[in-house]
Tab-separated table of C-alpha atoms in Angstrom:
chain	number	residue	atom	x	y	z
A	19	MET	CA	9.363	-20.191	-6.721
A	20	PHE	CA	7.275	-21.860	-3.389
A	21	SER	CA	8.529	-25.025	-1.860
A	22	ARG	CA	5.836	-27.932	-2.461
A	23	ASN	CA	4.604	-27.361	1.142
A	24	ALA	CA	4.817	-23.955	0.343
A	25	PHE	CA	2.302	-23.427	-2.033
A	26	ALA	CA	-0.093	-26.152	-0.394
A	27	LYS	CA	-1.387	-23.750	2.275
A	28	VAL	CA	-1.335	-21.243	-0.418
A	29	THR	CA	-3.322	-22.817	-2.187
A	30	ALA	CA	-5.301	-23.996	0.152
A	31	TRP	CA	-5.652	-19.554	1.184
A	32	GLY	CA	-7.978	-19.683	-2.239
A	33	LEU	CA	-4.739	-18.254	-3.940
A	34	GLY	CA	-4.641	-20.654	-6.703
A	35	GLN	CA	-1.639	-21.718	-8.285
A	36	ARG	CA	-0.960	-18.228	-10.818
A	37	GLY	CA	-2.423	-16.135	-7.721
A	38	ALA	CA	1.802	-15.976	-6.548
A	39	PHE	CA	2.465	-13.878	-10.270
A	40	TYR	CA	0.707	-11.876	-11.801
A	41	VAL	CA	0.745	-11.547	-15.689
A	42	PRO	CA	1.045	-7.888	-15.711
A	43	GLY	CA	-1.986	-5.893	-17.535
A	44	SER	CA	-3.757	-9.461	-16.448
A	45	LEU	CA	-7.282	-8.822	-14.969
A	46	ARG	CA	-8.184	-12.194	-14.833
A	47	SER	CA	-9.536	-12.036	-11.695
A	48	LEU	CA	-13.241	-10.922	-10.095
A	49	GLY	CA	-13.208	-13.625	-6.950
A	50	THR	CA	-15.956	-13.709	-5.598
A	51	ILE	CA	-18.144	-10.544	-6.955
A	52	THR	CA	-21.331	-11.538	-8.432
A	53	SER	CA	-22.740	-10.509	-12.105
A	54	SER	CA	-24.930	-7.402	-10.748
A	55	LYS	CA	-22.354	-6.585	-8.680
A	56	ARG	CA	-19.599	-6.930	-11.660
A	57	GLN	CA	-22.217	-5.112	-14.072
A	58	GLN	CA	-22.395	-2.517	-11.418
A	59	LEU	CA	-18.748	-1.525	-11.199
A	60	MET	CA	-18.755	-1.306	-14.898
A	61	THR	CA	-20.953	0.670	-15.010
A	62	GLU	CA	-20.080	3.083	-12.376
A	63	LEU	CA	-17.095	3.172	-14.436
A	64	SER	CA	-18.390	4.044	-17.345
A	65	GLN	CA	-19.493	7.639	-15.583
A	66	PRO	CA	-16.787	10.492	-16.011
A	67	SER	CA	-18.184	12.575	-13.236
A	68	SER	CA	-17.747	9.167	-11.234
A	69	ALA	CA	-14.455	8.710	-8.933
A	70	LYS	CA	-14.643	5.305	-9.010
A	71	LEU	CA	-12.711	2.697	-11.166
A	72	MET	CA	-12.687	-1.633	-11.042
A	73	GLY	CA	-13.503	-2.923	-7.848
A	74	GLY	CA	-11.456	-6.396	-7.559
A	75	ALA	CA	-11.311	-6.463	-11.666
A	76	LEU	CA	-7.346	-4.429	-11.295
A	77	TYR	CA	-6.008	-7.468	-9.322
A	78	GLY	CA	-4.779	-10.675	-10.778
A	79	ASP	CA	-4.512	-11.814	-7.021
A	80	THR	CA	-6.972	-15.021	-7.091
A	81	LEU	CA	-7.493	-14.456	-3.422
A	82	PRO	CA	-11.673	-14.167	-3.438
A	83	ILE	CA	-12.730	-10.257	-2.900
A	84	ASP	CA	-15.247	-11.016	-0.595
A	85	ILE	CA	-12.283	-12.079	2.522
A	86	LYS	CA	-9.709	-10.789	1.484
A	87	GLU	CA	-9.873	-7.814	3.601
A	88	GLU	CA	-10.489	-10.101	6.177
A	89	ILE	CA	-7.063	-12.379	5.417
A	90	MET	CA	-5.029	-9.380	5.093
A	91	ASP	CA	-5.717	-8.623	8.951
A	92	ARG	CA	-5.025	-11.870	10.593
A	93	THR	CA	-2.254	-12.362	8.395
A	94	TYR	CA	-1.349	-8.901	9.627
A	95	CYS	CA	-1.864	-9.400	13.475
A	96	LYS	CA	0.874	-12.277	13.084
A	97	VAL	CA	3.644	-10.147	11.913
A	98	ALA	CA	2.504	-6.984	13.290
A	99	ASP	CA	5.112	-6.398	16.048
A	100	ARG	CA	8.448	-7.299	14.106
A	101	TYR	CA	6.469	-6.025	10.484
A	102	ASP	CA	8.897	-3.391	10.068
A	103	PHE	CA	11.567	-5.415	10.977
A	104	VAL	CA	11.498	-7.740	9.088
A	105	LEU	CA	10.838	-5.469	6.091
A	106	GLU	CA	14.471	-3.963	6.541
A	107	MET	CA	15.748	-7.594	6.074
A	108	MET	CA	13.838	-8.860	3.134
A	109	SER	CA	14.755	-5.715	1.858
A	110	PHE	CA	18.347	-5.040	2.168
A	111	GLY	CA	17.855	-2.189	4.491
A	112	MET	CA	16.195	-0.079	1.625
A	113	ASN	CA	12.487	-0.392	2.575
A	114	GLN	CA	12.725	2.440	5.542
A	115	TYR	CA	15.078	3.964	2.111
A	116	TRP	CA	12.094	3.886	-0.480
A	117	LYS	CA	10.299	5.726	2.642
A	118	LYS	CA	12.073	8.316	2.937
A	119	LYS	CA	12.292	9.060	-0.272
A	120	PHE	CA	8.572	8.656	-1.033
A	121	VAL	CA	8.360	11.553	1.643
A	122	ARG	CA	10.555	13.660	-0.165
A	123	LEU	CA	9.643	13.019	-3.124
A	124	MET	CA	6.243	14.521	-2.131
A	125	SER	CA	8.008	17.999	-1.009
A	126	PRO	CA	5.656	19.052	1.591
A	127	THR	CA	5.365	22.795	2.608
A	128	ALA	CA	4.581	24.146	6.423
A	129	GLY	CA	1.888	23.394	8.163
A	130	LEU	CA	0.244	20.511	6.093
A	131	LYS	CA	-2.448	17.704	7.246
A	132	MET	CA	-2.285	14.428	6.089
A	133	ILE	CA	-3.313	11.308	6.430
A	134	ASP	CA	-1.985	8.240	6.268
A	135	VAL	CA	-3.576	5.139	5.177
A	136	ALA	CA	-2.459	2.187	6.198
A	137	GLY	CA	0.266	3.368	7.698
A	138	GLY	CA	-0.318	1.367	11.672
A	139	THR	CA	3.309	1.587	12.654
A	140	GLY	CA	4.045	5.012	11.864
A	141	GLN	CA	7.205	4.953	9.541
A	142	ILE	CA	5.800	7.280	7.467
A	143	ALA	CA	4.141	9.513	10.011
A	144	ARG	CA	7.742	9.952	11.503
A	145	ASN	CA	9.229	10.698	8.344
A	146	TYR	CA	7.389	13.005	7.453
A	147	LEU	CA	6.970	15.222	10.472
A	148	GLU	CA	10.532	14.529	10.682
A	149	TYR	CA	11.038	16.401	7.659
A	150	GLN	CA	8.777	19.442	8.323
A	151	ASP	CA	10.517	19.976	11.333
A	152	LEU	CA	14.468	19.929	10.047
A	153	VAL	CA	13.232	20.675	6.302
A	154	ASN	CA	10.745	23.140	6.977
A	155	ASN	CA	11.376	24.253	10.497
A	156	ASP	CA	7.231	23.529	10.438
A	157	THR	CA	6.245	22.561	14.308
A	158	SER	CA	2.173	23.400	12.804
A	159	SER	CA	2.078	20.342	10.498
A	160	SER	CA	0.547	16.650	11.586
A	161	VAL	CA	-0.836	13.065	10.831
A	162	HIS	CA	-3.971	11.378	11.606
A	163	VAL	CA	-2.846	7.501	11.087
A	164	VAL	CA	-5.644	5.080	9.851
A	165	ASP	CA	-4.776	1.174	9.943
A	166	LEU	CA	-7.820	-2.034	9.484
A	167	ASN	CA	-5.027	-3.845	11.346
A	168	GLU	CA	-5.569	-3.167	15.694
A	169	GLN	CA	-2.166	-4.675	15.857
A	170	MET	CA	-0.220	-2.070	13.311
A	171	ILE	CA	-2.131	0.701	15.325
A	172	ARG	CA	-0.950	-0.767	18.921
A	173	VAL	CA	2.454	-1.520	17.765
A	174	GLY	CA	2.267	2.269	16.033
A	175	ARG	CA	1.392	3.799	19.697
A	176	HIS	CA	4.504	2.018	21.611
A	177	ARG	CA	6.561	3.280	19.075
A	178	LEU	CA	5.897	7.008	19.175
A	179	ALA	CA	4.595	7.508	22.503
A	180	SER	CA	7.833	9.617	23.936
A	181	SER	CA	7.164	10.800	21.040
A	182	GLN	CA	7.260	15.301	21.035
A	183	TRP	CA	4.573	15.107	17.819
A	184	MET	CA	2.194	12.531	19.578
A	185	ASN	CA	2.655	15.114	23.072
A	186	ASP	CA	1.212	18.425	20.970
A	187	ASP	CA	-1.868	15.262	19.286
A	188	ARG	CA	0.735	15.893	15.688
A	189	ILE	CA	0.235	12.141	15.710
A	190	THR	CA	-3.141	9.722	16.146
A	191	PHE	CA	-4.087	7.078	15.017
A	192	ALA	CA	-7.672	5.414	14.520
A	193	GLN	CA	-8.587	2.102	13.620
A	194	GLY	CA	-10.364	2.417	9.854
A	195	SER	CA	-10.312	1.054	6.587
A	196	ALA	CA	-9.379	3.110	3.146
A	197	GLU	CA	-12.643	1.754	1.614
A	198	ASN	CA	-14.800	3.931	3.761
A	199	LEU	CA	-13.062	6.159	6.254
A	200	VAL	CA	-16.167	6.618	8.025
A	201	ASN	CA	-15.676	10.374	10.235
A	202	ILE	CA	-13.355	12.391	8.314
A	203	ALA	CA	-16.040	14.614	6.487
A	204	ASP	CA	-14.597	15.992	2.797
A	205	GLY	CA	-11.992	17.793	2.102
A	206	SER	CA	-10.289	17.828	5.841
A	207	PHE	CA	-6.879	16.865	4.792
A	208	ASP	CA	-4.224	17.864	2.170
A	209	ILE	CA	-1.895	15.148	1.640
A	210	TYR	CA	-3.140	11.242	1.295
A	211	SER	CA	-0.921	8.973	1.470
A	212	ILE	CA	-0.321	4.994	1.426
A	213	SER	CA	2.356	3.233	1.862
A	214	ALA	CA	3.042	-0.693	0.754
A	215	GLY	CA	-0.890	-0.563	1.988
A	216	MET	CA	-2.883	-0.620	-1.681
A	217	HIS	CA	-2.624	-4.057	-2.880
A	218	ASN	CA	-4.252	-5.285	0.197
A	219	ILE	CA	-7.453	-3.762	-0.510
A	220	PRO	CA	-10.188	-5.340	-1.985
A	221	TYR	CA	-11.137	-2.747	-3.777
A	222	PRO	CA	-9.219	-0.553	-5.127
A	223	GLU	CA	-11.116	1.348	-6.490
A	224	LEU	CA	-13.162	2.893	-3.154
A	225	ALA	CA	-9.784	3.971	-1.302
A	226	LEU	CA	-9.342	6.414	-4.291
A	227	SER	CA	-12.711	7.856	-4.218
A	228	GLU	CA	-12.319	7.915	-0.653
A	229	ALA	CA	-8.285	9.558	-1.187
A	230	TYR	CA	-10.571	11.933	-3.688
A	231	ARG	CA	-12.845	13.166	-0.749
A	232	VAL	CA	-11.333	13.344	1.761
A	233	LEU	CA	-8.558	15.432	0.475
A	234	LYS	CA	-8.938	19.933	-0.200
A	235	PRO	CA	-9.437	21.048	-3.564
A	236	GLY	CA	-5.223	21.385	-4.823
A	237	GLY	CA	-4.664	18.090	-2.504
A	238	LEU	CA	-1.896	15.515	-3.217
A	239	PHE	CA	-2.656	12.477	-3.718
A	240	ALA	CA	0.502	9.903	-2.990
A	241	CYS	CA	1.113	6.661	-2.729
A	242	LEU	CA	4.055	3.896	-2.426
A	243	GLU	CA	3.618	0.226	-3.856
A	244	TYR	CA	5.478	-2.469	-4.828
A	245	GLY	CA	6.208	-2.325	-8.525
A	246	HIS	CA	7.099	-4.681	-11.725
A	247	VAL	CA	10.499	-4.321	-13.162
A	248	ASP	CA	10.401	-4.660	-16.854
A	249	THR	CA	14.181	-4.777	-17.268
A	250	PRO	CA	14.332	-8.895	-18.078
A	251	ILE	CA	17.645	-9.714	-16.297
A	252	VAL	CA	16.570	-7.512	-13.369
A	253	LYS	CA	13.031	-8.411	-13.567
A	254	GLN	CA	14.124	-12.637	-12.986
A	255	PHE	CA	16.391	-11.607	-9.944
A	256	HIS	CA	12.803	-9.506	-9.247
A	257	ARG	CA	10.614	-12.797	-8.845
A	258	TRP	CA	12.845	-14.821	-6.960
A	259	HIS	CA	13.400	-12.413	-3.778
A	260	LEU	CA	9.337	-11.479	-4.193
A	261	GLY	CA	8.640	-15.019	-4.375
A	262	THR	CA	11.355	-17.686	-2.572
A	263	LEU	CA	14.164	-15.857	-0.811
A	264	ALA	CA	11.653	-12.854	1.507
A	265	PRO	CA	9.241	-15.316	2.868
A	266	ALA	CA	12.653	-17.572	3.621
A	267	ILE	CA	13.726	-14.598	5.718
A	268	GLY	CA	10.825	-13.980	6.805
A	269	HIS	CA	10.955	-17.491	7.999
A	270	MET	CA	14.388	-17.982	9.311
A	271	LEU	CA	13.426	-14.429	11.488
A	272	VAL	CA	9.895	-15.036	13.102
A	273	GLY	CA	8.580	-17.779	12.177
A	274	LYS	CA	5.528	-16.945	9.933
A	275	ARG	CA	6.737	-17.658	6.705
A	276	GLU	CA	2.970	-18.768	5.735
A	277	SER	CA	1.597	-15.476	6.838
A	278	TYR	CA	4.854	-13.846	4.553
A	279	GLU	CA	4.079	-16.152	1.659
A	280	ARG	CA	-0.125	-14.250	1.371
A	281	LEU	CA	1.980	-10.249	1.713
A	282	VAL	CA	4.468	-11.753	-0.932
A	283	CYS	CA	1.153	-13.283	-3.035
A	284	SER	CA	-0.381	-9.321	-2.614
A	285	ALA	CA	2.031	-7.652	-3.789
A	286	LEU	CA	3.146	-9.469	-6.777
A	287	SER	CA	-0.274	-9.319	-8.018
A	288	PHE	CA	-0.694	-5.524	-8.296
A	289	PRO	CA	-1.302	-4.175	-11.542
A	290	HIS	CA	1.149	-2.862	-13.239
A	291	GLN	CA	2.432	1.002	-12.756
A	292	ARG	CA	0.913	2.005	-15.716
A	293	ASP	CA	-2.618	-0.298	-15.216
A	294	PHE	CA	-1.957	2.175	-11.722
A	295	ALA	CA	-1.455	5.400	-12.602
A	296	GLN	CA	-4.717	5.052	-15.687
A	297	ALA	CA	-6.789	4.153	-11.974
A	298	ILE	CA	-5.679	6.956	-10.219
A	299	SER	CA	-5.894	9.782	-13.207
A	300	ARG	CA	-9.981	8.255	-14.165
A	301	ALA	CA	-10.547	8.342	-10.268
A	302	GLY	CA	-10.186	12.623	-10.887
A	303	PHE	CA	-7.289	13.324	-9.713
A	304	ARG	CA	-4.851	15.074	-12.221
A	305	LEU	CA	-1.088	13.094	-12.574
A	306	PRO	CA	2.582	14.741	-13.050
A	307	PRO	CA	3.759	15.324	-16.071
A	308	GLY	CA	5.215	11.879	-17.889
A	309	LYS	CA	4.213	8.753	-17.028
A	310	GLY	CA	2.747	9.981	-13.641
A	311	TYR	CA	4.619	7.407	-11.408
A	312	GLN	CA	8.038	7.749	-10.250
A	313	LEU	CA	10.469	4.350	-10.276
A	314	MET	CA	12.244	2.904	-7.237
A	315	HIS	CA	15.888	0.513	-7.992
A	316	ARG	CA	13.881	-0.120	-11.251
A	317	GLY	CA	10.637	-0.910	-10.586
A	318	TYR	CA	11.021	-2.627	-6.784
A	319	MET	CA	8.479	0.216	-5.969
A	320	VAL	CA	6.588	3.313	-7.500
A	321	ALA	CA	5.880	6.003	-6.839
A	322	TYR	CA	2.893	7.683	-7.885
A	323	PHE	CA	1.126	10.990	-7.470
A	324	GLY	CA	-1.784	12.879	-8.165
A	325	THR	CA	-3.594	15.952	-7.100
A	326	LYS	CA	-7.623	16.721	-6.812
A	327	PRO	CA	-8.479	19.530	-9.171
A	328	GLU	CA	-9.015	23.389	-7.638
């Protein structure tokens, strides 16, 4: 799907030829995880009481696990200033719709504290507080935004600096990793949200474990992530759109095609929604009746929800 030159650059990043496309159900790559680390992860997976899951084995992305976080951080530094704008163009204006629907599906009640992980630019935080203000007539709910990338946080703070939410301390920002939410106590939040961020995390089992830890009993885990389209005709368009058109749009708008190719590869290598829903369940969360997830536009995006048992 990529041009010859673009493909060579992606390969140089350590992706390999098949890294751009995920084979549904494949757990083919463990990156550079050592045999002892793999055994540790598999041992943890076998323990029913453990909220930890499968490490990098969830991913088909062949970017070495031990440098994935660093590479993705550098990538976001390059695109932070126009990240949301370019996503809107790449998604034909659907990006904001998906995120607003995601918040509506949470159906939050008044007064809830939410932690939004990988939410640096503040889109989900804004949508959440707008919902609380308009639907619940609530001025007490709050959002704590955590993002690994300092530049993304800078953009979010700048955009919301003049808002009443910031003035009232209803939005706060902090730099941090989803795999280790330091300085956040157990059972601190009513809602844990992560939007289009889980696919960038080297060890999703650590992120799920941390989500479980920081949520109060009865708290809601909510994840919006790129999905897999199973309808044959739409599937072909989906792969062409993300694999070819989206990076071209990114290059045309900001001249950073390599960065958007890296982001697309990470998104396309994320597990099938069936597999990730099972991972959420194994982390200890109770899934809603049915599949445990909701498709948006036949799987372009997928909303996952789980509840921490009381």
